[in-house]
CSV table of C-alpha atoms in Angstrom, one decimal:
chain,number,residue,atom,x,y,z
A,21,MET,CA,-6.4,9.6,10.9
A,22,ILE,CA,-7.5,6.7,13.1
A,23,PHE,CA,-4.0,5.1,13.0
A,24,VAL,CA,-2.4,8.5,13.8
A,25,LEU,CA,-4.9,9.9,16.4
A,26,LEU,CA,-5.6,6.8,18.5
A,27,PRO,CA,-1.9,6.0,19.3
A,28,LEU,CA,-1.4,9.7,20.1
A,29,VAL,CA,-4.4,9.6,22.5
A,30,GLY,CA,-3.0,6.3,24.0
A,31,LEU,CA,0.3,8.0,24.6
A,32,ILE,CA,-1.3,11.0,26.3
A,33,ILE,CA,-3.4,8.8,28.5
A,34,SER,CA,-0.4,6.6,29.4
A,35,ASN,CA,1.6,9.7,30.2
A,36,ALA,CA,-1.2,11.2,32.4
A,37,TYR,CA,-1.7,7.9,34.2
A,38,GLU,CA,2.0,7.5,34.9
A,39,LYS,CA,2.2,11.1,36.3
A,40,HIS,CA,-0.8,10.4,38.4
A,41,MET,CA,0.7,7.3,39.9
A,42,ILE,CA,4.0,9.0,40.6
A,43,ALA,CA,2.2,11.8,42.3
A,44,GLY,CA,0.4,9.2,44.4
A,45,ILE,CA,3.7,7.6,45.4
A,46,ASN,CA,5.0,11.1,46.4
A,47,ASN,CA,2.0,11.5,48.7
A,48,GLU,CA,2.4,8.0,50.0
A,49,LEU,CA,6.1,8.5,50.9
A,50,SER,CA,5.3,11.9,52.4
A,51,ALA,CA,2.7,10.2,54.7
A,52,TYR,CA,5.3,7.6,55.7
A,53,SER,CA,7.8,10.3,56.5
A,54,TYR,CA,5.4,12.1,58.9
A,55,SER,CA,4.5,8.8,60.5
A,56,ILE,CA,8.1,8.1,61.3
A,57,LEU,CA,8.9,11.7,62.4
A,58,ALA,CA,6.0,11.4,64.8
A,59,ILE,CA,7.8,8.7,66.8
A,60,VAL,CA,11.3,10.3,66.7
A,61,GLU,CA,12.6,11.3,70.1
A,62,VAL,CA,15.7,13.3,71.0
A,63,GLU,CA,17.1,13.3,74.5
A,64,ASN,CA,20.4,14.8,75.6
A,65,ASN,CA,21.3,15.3,71.9
A,66,GLN,CA,20.8,11.6,71.3
A,67,LEU,CA,18.3,10.1,68.8
A,68,LEU,CA,15.9,7.5,70.2
A,69,MET,CA,13.9,5.3,67.8
A,70,PRO,CA,11.7,2.2,68.5
A,71,GLU,CA,12.9,-1.2,67.2
A,72,GLN,CA,9.8,-1.9,65.2
A,73,LEU,CA,7.7,0.5,63.0
A,74,LEU,CA,4.0,0.3,62.5
A,75,GLU,CA,4.5,-0.2,58.7
A,76,THR,CA,5.7,-3.8,58.5
A,77,GLN,CA,7.5,-3.3,55.2
A,78,PHE,CA,10.1,-1.2,57.1
A,79,ASN,CA,10.7,-4.2,59.4
A,80,VAL,CA,11.3,-6.8,56.6
A,81,SER,CA,14.7,-7.1,54.9
A,82,GLN,CA,14.8,-6.1,51.2
A,83,SER,CA,11.0,-5.4,51.2
A,84,GLY,CA,11.3,-2.6,48.7
A,85,LEU,CA,10.4,0.1,51.2
A,86,TYR,CA,13.2,1.7,53.3
A,87,ALA,CA,13.8,4.6,55.7
A,88,VAL,CA,17.0,6.2,56.9
A,89,LEU,CA,17.8,9.2,59.0
A,90,THR,CA,21.1,11.1,58.3
A,91,SER,CA,22.8,14.0,59.9
A,92,ILE,CA,23.0,17.4,58.2
A,93,PRO,CA,26.7,18.4,58.0
A,94,ASN,CA,27.6,21.5,60.0
A,95,THR,CA,28.3,24.6,57.9
A,96,ILE,CA,31.6,25.3,59.7
A,97,ASN,CA,32.7,21.7,58.9
A,98,ILE,CA,31.6,22.2,55.3
A,99,LYS,CA,33.8,25.3,55.0
A,100,LEU,CA,36.8,23.6,56.5
A,101,GLU,CA,36.4,20.5,54.3
A,102,GLU,CA,35.9,22.8,51.2
A,103,ASN,CA,39.3,24.4,52.1
A,104,GLU,CA,40.8,20.9,52.1
A,105,ASN,CA,39.4,20.4,48.5
A,106,ASN,CA,36.6,18.2,49.5
A,107,PRO,CA,33.5,19.8,47.9
A,108,SER,CA,30.8,17.6,49.4
A,109,PRO,CA,30.9,16.5,53.1
A,110,VAL,CA,29.4,13.1,53.7
A,111,ALA,CA,26.3,12.8,55.9
A,112,GLU,CA,26.3,10.2,58.7
A,113,ILE,CA,23.6,7.6,59.2
A,114,LEU,CA,21.8,8.3,62.4
A,115,TRP,CA,19.2,5.5,62.0
A,116,SER,CA,17.9,3.1,59.3
A,117,SER,CA,14.9,0.7,59.1
A,118,GLN,CA,15.5,-3.0,59.3
A,119,SER,CA,14.6,-3.4,55.7
A,120,LEU,CA,17.7,-1.4,54.6
A,121,LEU,CA,20.8,-3.4,54.2
A,122,SER,CA,23.4,-2.5,51.6
A,123,LEU,CA,21.4,0.1,49.7
A,124,TRP,CA,23.0,3.2,51.3
A,125,GLN,CA,25.1,5.2,48.9
A,126,PRO,CA,25.2,8.7,50.5
A,127,GLU,CA,26.4,10.5,47.4
A,128,GLN,CA,23.1,9.7,45.6
A,129,TYR,CA,20.9,11.3,48.2
A,130,ARG,CA,20.0,15.0,48.4
A,131,GLN,CA,20.0,17.2,51.5
A,132,PRO,CA,17.1,19.6,51.3
A,133,LYS,CA,17.1,22.8,53.3
A,134,LEU,CA,15.5,22.7,56.8
A,135,GLY,CA,11.7,22.4,56.6
A,136,GLN,CA,11.8,21.5,52.9
A,137,SER,CA,11.4,18.2,51.0
A,138,GLU,CA,12.4,16.8,47.6
A,139,PHE,CA,11.0,14.0,45.6
A,140,TYR,CA,13.3,12.4,43.0
A,141,GLN,CA,14.5,9.1,41.5
A,142,ILE,CA,17.8,7.2,41.8
A,143,GLU,CA,19.2,3.9,40.6
A,144,ILE,CA,20.5,1.5,43.2
A,145,GLU,CA,21.9,-1.9,42.2
A,146,SER,CA,20.5,-1.5,38.6
A,147,THR,CA,17.0,-0.9,40.1
A,148,ARG,CA,15.1,2.4,39.9
A,149,HIS,CA,13.9,3.8,43.3
A,150,PHE,CA,11.8,6.8,44.4
A,151,VAL,CA,13.2,8.9,47.2
A,152,TYR,CA,11.4,11.4,49.4
A,153,SER,CA,13.9,13.4,51.5
A,154,LEU,CA,12.8,15.8,54.2
A,155,SER,CA,15.1,17.9,56.5
A,156,VAL,CA,13.9,18.7,60.0
A,157,SER,CA,15.3,20.0,63.3
A,158,TYR,CA,14.6,18.7,66.8
A,159,GLY,CA,15.7,20.2,70.1
A,160,SER,CA,15.9,23.8,71.1
A,161,GLU,CA,17.0,26.9,69.2
A,162,SER,CA,20.2,27.0,71.3
A,163,GLU,CA,21.0,23.3,70.7
A,164,PRO,CA,19.2,22.2,67.5
A,165,TYR,CA,19.4,18.6,66.4
A,166,THR,CA,19.1,18.6,62.6
A,167,MET,CA,18.6,15.5,60.5
A,168,THR,CA,17.2,14.4,57.0
A,169,LEU,CA,14.7,11.6,56.7
A,170,HIS,CA,14.9,9.6,53.4
A,171,ILE,CA,12.0,7.3,52.5
A,172,ILE,CA,13.0,5.0,49.6
A,173,LYS,CA,10.7,2.8,47.6
A,174,GLN,CA,11.4,0.5,44.7
A,175,GLN,CA,9.7,1.1,41.3
A,176,ASN,CA,8.9,-2.5,40.7
A,177,ASP,CA,5.3,-2.1,41.8
A,178,LEU,CA,4.8,0.9,39.5
A,179,ALA,CA,6.4,-0.9,36.6
A,180,LEU,CA,4.0,-3.9,37.0
A,181,MET,CA,1.0,-1.5,37.3
A,182,MET,CA,2.1,0.4,34.2
A,183,LYS,CA,2.6,-2.8,32.3
A,184,GLU,CA,-0.9,-4.0,33.2
A,185,PHE,CA,-2.3,-0.6,32.4
A,186,HIS,CA,-0.5,-0.5,29.0
A,187,HIS,CA,-1.9,-4.0,28.2
A,188,LYS,CA,-5.5,-3.0,29.0
A,189,LEU,CA,-5.0,0.4,27.2
A,190,LEU,CA,-3.7,-1.4,24.1
A,191,LEU,CA,-6.6,-3.8,24.1
A,192,GLY,CA,-9.1,-1.0,24.6
A,193,LEU,CA,-7.5,1.1,21.8
A,194,ALA,CA,-7.3,-1.8,19.5
A,195,GLY,CA,-11.0,-2.6,20.1
A,196,LEU,CA,-11.9,1.0,19.6
A,197,MET,CA,-9.9,1.1,16.4
A,198,LEU,CA,-11.7,-1.9,15.0
A,199,ILE,CA,-15.0,-0.4,15.9
A,200,LEU,CA,-14.2,2.9,14.3
A,201,LEU,CA,-12.8,1.2,11.2
A,202,LEU,CA,-15.9,-0.9,10.9
A,203,PHE,CA,-18.1,2.2,11.4
A,204,GLN,CA,-16.1,4.0,8.8
A,205,TYR,CA,-16.3,1.1,6.4
A,206,LEU,CA,-20.1,0.9,6.8
A,207,TRP,CA,-20.4,4.7,6.5
A,208,SER,CA,-18.3,4.7,3.3
A,209,LEU,CA,-20.5,1.9,1.8
A,210,TRP,CA,-23.6,3.9,2.6
A,211,THR,CA,-22.2,7.3,1.4
A,212,LEU,CA,-20.6,5.8,-1.7
A,213,LYS,CA,-23.6,3.7,-2.7
A,214,PRO,CA,-25.0,6.4,-5.1
A,215,LEU,CA,-21.6,6.5,-6.9
A,216,LYS,CA,-21.6,2.7,-7.2
A,217,THR,CA,-25.1,2.8,-8.6
A,218,LEU,CA,-24.1,5.5,-11.0
A,219,ARG,CA,-21.1,3.5,-12.2
A,220,LEU,CA,-23.2,0.4,-12.8
A,221,GLU,CA,-25.9,2.4,-14.6
A,222,LEU,CA,-23.2,4.0,-16.8
A,223,LYS,CA,-21.8,0.6,-17.6
A,224,ASP,CA,-25.3,-0.6,-18.6
A,225,VAL,CA,-25.6,2.4,-20.9
A,226,GLU,CA,-22.2,1.7,-22.4
A,227,GLN,CA,-23.1,-1.9,-23.1
A,228,GLY,CA,-26.5,-0.9,-24.6
A,229,LYS,CA,-28.6,-2.5,-21.9
A,230,SER,CA,-30.1,0.9,-21.0
A,231,GLU,CA,-30.6,4.2,-22.7
A,232,ARG,CA,-30.7,6.5,-19.7
A,233,LEU,CA,-29.9,6.7,-16.0
A,234,ALA,CA,-32.9,5.7,-14.0
A,235,GLY,CA,-31.7,5.5,-10.4
A,236,PHE,CA,-32.6,7.8,-7.5
A,237,TYR,CA,-29.6,10.0,-6.5
A,238,PRO,CA,-29.0,12.5,-3.7
A,239,THR,CA,-29.0,16.2,-4.4
A,240,GLU,CA,-25.2,16.3,-4.9
A,241,LEU,CA,-25.5,13.9,-7.9
A,242,SER,CA,-29.0,14.6,-9.2
A,243,GLN,CA,-27.9,17.6,-11.2
A,244,VAL,CA,-25.1,15.6,-12.9
A,245,THR,CA,-27.4,12.6,-13.7
A,246,ASP,CA,-30.1,14.8,-15.1
A,247,GLN,CA,-27.6,16.6,-17.4
A,248,LEU,CA,-26.3,13.2,-18.5
A,249,ASN,CA,-29.8,12.0,-19.3
A,250,LEU,CA,-30.4,15.2,-21.3
A,251,LEU,CA,-27.1,14.6,-23.2
A,252,LEU,CA,-27.9,11.0,-23.9
A,253,SER,CA,-31.4,11.8,-25.1
A,254,ALA,CA,-30.2,14.7,-27.3
A,255,GLU,CA,-27.4,12.6,-28.8
A,256,GLN,CA,-29.8,9.7,-29.6
A,257,LYS,CA,-32.3,12.0,-31.2
A,258,GLN,CA,-29.7,13.8,-33.2
A,259,ARG,CA,-28.2,10.6,-34.5
A,260,GLN,CA,-31.6,9.4,-35.5
A,261,ARG,CA,-32.3,12.7,-37.3
A,262,TYR,CA,-29.0,12.3,-39.2
A,263,ARG,CA,-29.8,8.8,-40.3
A,264,ASN,CA,-33.3,9.7,-41.4
A,265,ALA,CA,-32.0,12.7,-43.4
A,266,LEU,CA,-29.3,10.5,-45.0
A,267,SER,CA,-31.8,7.8,-45.8
A,268,ASP,CA,-34.0,10.4,-47.4
A,269,LEU,CA,-31.0,11.7,-49.3
A,270,ALA,CA,-30.1,8.2,-50.5
A,271,HIS,CA,-33.6,7.7,-51.8
A,272,SER,CA,-33.5,11.1,-53.5
A,273,LEU,CA,-30.2,10.2,-55.3
A,274,LYS,CA,-31.1,6.6,-56.0
A,275,THR,CA,-34.3,7.3,-57.9
A,276,PRO,CA,-32.8,9.7,-60.5
A,277,LEU,CA,-29.9,7.4,-61.0
A,278,ALA,CA,-32.2,4.5,-61.6
A,279,VAL,CA,-34.2,6.5,-64.1
A,280,ILE,CA,-31.0,7.5,-65.9
A,281,GLN,CA,-29.7,4.0,-66.0
A,282,SER,CA,-33.0,2.7,-67.5
A,283,GLN,CA,-32.5,4.9,-70.6
A,284,GLN,CA,-31.8,2.7,-73.7
A,285,GLN,CA,-29.7,5.3,-75.6
A,286,LEU,CA,-26.9,5.5,-72.9
A,287,SER,CA,-23.5,4.4,-73.9
A,288,GLN,CA,-21.6,1.6,-72.1
A,289,LEU,CA,-19.2,4.1,-70.6
A,290,THR,CA,-22.0,6.2,-69.2
A,291,ILE,CA,-23.6,3.1,-67.7
A,292,GLU,CA,-20.3,2.2,-66.0
A,293,GLN,CA,-19.8,5.8,-64.7
A,294,LEU,CA,-23.4,5.8,-63.3
A,295,GLY,CA,-22.5,2.5,-61.5
A,296,VAL,CA,-19.4,4.1,-60.0
A,297,ILE,CA,-21.5,7.0,-58.8
A,298,ASN,CA,-24.0,4.6,-57.3
A,299,SER,CA,-21.3,2.8,-55.5
A,300,MET,CA,-19.7,6.0,-54.2
A,301,VAL,CA,-23.1,7.2,-52.9
A,302,ASP,CA,-23.6,3.9,-51.1
A,303,HIS,CA,-20.1,4.1,-49.6
A,304,GLN,CA,-20.3,7.7,-48.4
A,305,LEU,CA,-23.8,7.1,-47.0
A,306,ARG,CA,-22.6,4.1,-45.0
A,307,LYS,CA,-19.7,6.2,-43.7
A,308,ALA,CA,-22.0,9.1,-42.7
A,309,GLN,CA,-24.5,6.7,-41.0
A,310,SER,CA,-21.7,5.2,-38.8
A,311,ALA,CA,-22.2,5.9,-35.1
A,312,GLY,CA,-18.5,6.3,-34.6
A,313,GLN,CA,-17.3,8.2,-31.6
A,314,SER,CA,-20.8,9.5,-30.9
A,315,SER,CA,-21.9,6.0,-29.8
A,316,TRP,CA,-19.7,5.8,-26.7
A,317,HIS,CA,-22.8,4.6,-24.8
A,318,LEU,CA,-23.6,1.7,-27.1
A,319,GLY,CA,-22.6,-1.8,-26.4
A,320,THR,CA,-23.1,-4.7,-28.9
A,321,LYS,CA,-22.6,-8.4,-28.2
A,322,ILE,CA,-20.1,-9.7,-30.8
A,323,ALA,CA,-20.9,-13.4,-30.8
A,324,PRO,CA,-24.6,-13.2,-32.0
A,325,ILE,CA,-23.7,-11.0,-35.0
A,326,ALA,CA,-20.6,-13.0,-35.9
A,327,ASN,CA,-22.5,-16.3,-35.8
A,328,LYS,CA,-25.3,-14.9,-37.9
A,329,LEU,CA,-22.8,-13.6,-40.5
A,330,ILE,CA,-20.9,-16.9,-40.6
A,331,SER,CA,-24.2,-18.8,-41.0
A,332,SER,CA,-25.1,-16.6,-44.0
A,333,LEU,CA,-21.6,-17.0,-45.5
A,334,GLU,CA,-21.7,-20.8,-45.2
A,335,LYS,CA,-24.8,-20.7,-47.5
A,336,ILE,CA,-23.3,-18.2,-49.9
A,337,TYR,CA,-20.1,-20.1,-50.3
A,338,GLN,CA,-21.4,-23.6,-49.9
A,339,ASP,CA,-19.8,-24.6,-53.3
A,340,LYS,CA,-16.4,-23.9,-51.8
A,341,ALA,CA,-17.3,-25.9,-48.6
A,342,ILE,CA,-15.4,-23.5,-46.4
A,343,SER,CA,-14.6,-24.6,-42.8
A,344,PHE,CA,-15.0,-21.8,-40.3
A,345,THR,CA,-13.1,-21.8,-37.0
A,346,VAL,CA,-14.7,-19.4,-34.5
A,347,ASN,CA,-13.3,-18.5,-31.1
A,348,ILE,CA,-15.1,-15.6,-29.5
A,349,ALA,CA,-14.9,-14.6,-25.8
A,350,SER,CA,-18.3,-15.2,-24.2
A,351,GLU,CA,-18.6,-11.6,-22.8
A,352,ALA,CA,-16.9,-9.8,-25.7
A,353,VAL,CA,-18.7,-6.5,-26.4
A,354,PHE,CA,-18.1,-4.0,-29.2
A,355,ARG,CA,-18.4,-0.4,-27.9
A,356,GLY,CA,-20.3,0.8,-30.9
A,357,ASP,CA,-23.2,0.5,-33.2
A,358,ASP,CA,-24.3,-3.0,-34.3
A,359,ALA,CA,-24.6,-1.8,-37.9
A,360,ASP,CA,-21.0,-0.7,-37.9
A,361,LEU,CA,-19.9,-4.0,-36.4
A,362,LEU,CA,-21.9,-5.9,-39.0
A,363,GLU,CA,-20.3,-3.8,-41.8
A,364,VAL,CA,-16.8,-4.4,-40.6
A,365,LEU,CA,-17.1,-8.1,-39.9
A,366,GLY,CA,-19.2,-8.6,-43.0
A,367,ASN,CA,-16.7,-7.1,-45.4
A,368,LEU,CA,-13.6,-8.8,-43.8
A,369,LEU,CA,-15.2,-12.2,-43.6
A,370,ASP,CA,-16.7,-11.9,-47.1
A,371,ASN,CA,-13.2,-11.0,-48.4
A,372,ALA,CA,-11.7,-13.9,-46.5
A,373,CYS,CA,-14.2,-16.3,-48.0
A,374,LYS,CA,-13.5,-15.1,-51.5
A,375,ALA,CA,-9.7,-15.5,-51.1
A,376,ALA,CA,-9.8,-18.7,-49.0
A,377,LYS,CA,-9.3,-22.2,-50.4
A,378,ALA,CA,-11.1,-24.1,-47.6
A,379,LYS,CA,-10.5,-22.5,-44.2
A,380,VAL,CA,-11.4,-19.2,-42.5
A,381,SER,CA,-10.7,-18.4,-38.9
A,382,LEU,CA,-12.2,-15.7,-36.6
A,383,LYS,CA,-10.9,-15.0,-33.1
A,384,VAL,CA,-12.2,-12.3,-30.8
A,385,THR,CA,-10.6,-11.4,-27.4
A,386,ASP,CA,-12.0,-8.9,-24.9
A,387,GLU,CA,-9.3,-7.6,-22.6
A,388,GLU,CA,-9.6,-4.8,-20.0
A,389,LYS,CA,-8.7,-2.0,-22.4
A,390,VAL,CA,-9.1,-3.4,-25.9
A,391,VAL,CA,-11.2,-5.8,-28.0
A,392,GLN,CA,-9.3,-7.5,-30.7
A,393,PHE,CA,-10.5,-9.2,-33.9
A,394,ILE,CA,-8.2,-11.6,-35.8
A,395,ILE,CA,-9.5,-12.9,-39.2
A,396,GLU,CA,-7.4,-15.4,-41.2
A,397,ASP,CA,-7.8,-17.4,-44.3
A,398,ASP,CA,-5.7,-20.1,-46.2
A,399,GLY,CA,-5.7,-18.2,-49.5
A,400,CYS,CA,-2.7,-16.7,-51.3
A,401,GLY,CA,-2.4,-13.8,-48.9
A,402,ILE,CA,-1.6,-10.2,-49.7
A,403,ALA,CA,1.9,-9.1,-50.9
A,404,GLU,CA,3.7,-7.0,-48.3
A,405,ALA,CA,4.1,-4.0,-50.7
A,406,LEU,CA,0.3,-3.9,-51.2
A,407,ARG,CA,-0.5,-4.1,-47.5
A,408,GLN,CA,0.8,-0.6,-46.8
A,409,ASP,CA,-1.0,0.8,-50.0
A,410,ILE,CA,-4.3,-0.8,-49.0
A,411,LEU,CA,-4.2,0.9,-45.5
A,412,HIS,CA,-3.0,4.2,-46.8
A,413,ARG,CA,-5.7,6.8,-46.6
A,414,GLY,CA,-6.9,8.0,-50.1
A,415,THR,CA,-6.0,4.8,-51.9
A,416,ARG,CA,-8.8,3.0,-53.6
A,417,ALA,CA,-8.9,-0.4,-52.0
A,418,ASP,CA,-11.2,-2.0,-54.6
A,419,THR,CA,-8.4,-2.1,-57.2
A,420,TYR,CA,-6.7,-5.0,-55.6
A,421,GLN,CA,-7.2,-8.6,-56.5
A,422,HIS,CA,-8.2,-11.7,-54.5
A,423,GLY,CA,-11.3,-9.9,-53.2
A,424,HIS,CA,-9.5,-8.4,-50.2
A,425,GLY,CA,-9.9,-4.8,-51.5
A,426,ILE,CA,-13.7,-4.9,-51.8
A,427,GLY,CA,-15.3,-3.0,-49.0
A,428,LEU,CA,-11.9,-2.4,-47.2
A,429,ALA,CA,-12.2,1.3,-47.6
A,430,ILE,CA,-15.4,1.2,-45.6
A,431,VAL,CA,-13.8,-1.0,-43.0
A,432,ARG,CA,-10.8,1.3,-42.7
A,433,ASP,CA,-12.9,4.4,-42.2
A,434,LEU,CA,-15.1,2.7,-39.7
A,435,VAL,CA,-12.1,1.5,-37.7
A,436,ASP,CA,-10.7,5.1,-37.7
A,437,SER,CA,-14.0,6.5,-36.5
A,438,TYR,CA,-13.8,4.4,-33.4
A,439,GLN,CA,-10.1,5.4,-32.8
A,440,GLY,CA,-9.2,1.8,-33.6
A,441,SER,CA,-6.3,0.3,-35.6
A,442,ILE,CA,-6.1,-2.2,-38.4
A,443,ALA,CA,-3.1,-4.3,-39.5
A,444,ILE,CA,-2.5,-6.8,-42.3
A,445,GLY,CA,-0.1,-9.7,-42.0
A,446,GLU,CA,0.5,-13.3,-42.9
A,447,SER,CA,-1.3,-16.1,-41.0
A,448,SER,CA,1.2,-18.4,-39.4
A,449,SER,CA,-1.4,-21.2,-39.0
A,450,LEU,CA,-3.4,-20.9,-42.3
A,451,THR,CA,-0.6,-19.3,-44.4
A,452,GLY,CA,-3.0,-16.8,-46.0
A,453,ALA,CA,-3.9,-13.2,-45.1
A,454,LYS,CA,-4.3,-12.1,-41.6
A,455,PHE,CA,-6.3,-9.0,-40.5
A,456,ILE,CA,-5.9,-7.7,-36.9
A,457,LEU,CA,-8.3,-5.1,-35.6
A,458,ASN,CA,-8.0,-3.4,-32.2
A,459,PHE,CA,-10.8,-1.2,-30.7
A,460,PRO,CA,-10.1,0.6,-27.5
A,461,GLN,CA,-12.7,0.0,-24.7
């Protein structure tokens, strides 16, 4: 609006100023005309004029201000000349100021009616001029002496004044524009400050640094922030209730299973089936306890959990002397529950250690819209036909060899719960298996 309105205001001011200046020139030329007519004398039907005028510009050649008295053609002569196919009779010069040399071009000048005047513009020798023409009559009613006085003034002075005015107007409007833009910028910073605070607080909640919005907000936002705090609190309490209930369920199921397994008279097949039931209960409880999509406001630093896992795996597989290569972005954050991240990384790194000969690699990148995990080993890899079967929902992953299938069902379900993706390929650097996980941010 500033860039549209201020130039429009400048155009209106410039137009008004130019019209004011032209009106002033009209009045100036009118005053000159009356000062000249005041010294006009007519004797015996002859025009008498002094050699010098009071206004010195009329006495200096090419001064830019000129005066000329012309005759008004007789109406009888006009009719005669019209009959001779000459539509406009030419007025004769009765007198001209000393400043006028070769500027007279009679066809350009108007002849107003007696007692009337006209103010107009003409172009003489490629230069614009103002002209004030006034027709008067001297002498008696029986012998009138009619003439037209033309006062001519160059527009150079007006052009210079308008140029200087436009320069000052442009500087003034530019300064005003900068002041208004600065004011608008400061005003926007002040008015948008609550929104910026809200954005930063939401980011802290997402990253797990805070559990609620604690800032002071204006009336327009307070209702929204209060409702968000209620939603966050309710979601946290509900998730905690679910976990407590599932933990109680786990204990309720584990105790009877342990009692049954302790019985001596059980067959080997029954013991195996009880072990399968126990594993299924663990698996389903882990899935149910996952924060998944409900934990949009959680944020977990990846590096501490990954380093802790690798430190434990180095001790577990110290007989294999596995060499870990870890490359994790310093600010990489997993938008989810730390238990879920521990479950995913723990299963995949444990599988990689079991399959690896001597090397395991973990790389984590945190881009603007996705966080990516790449886990590689130098083992035998996974056959391409089995890769699709392992990732197919409903297939038991723990039936595959080389340790990659153990816990992969849990990993797959956790990744799906976060709207993520998992892909299995072949490592180009270590020649073993390669797992790629992508989680949207």
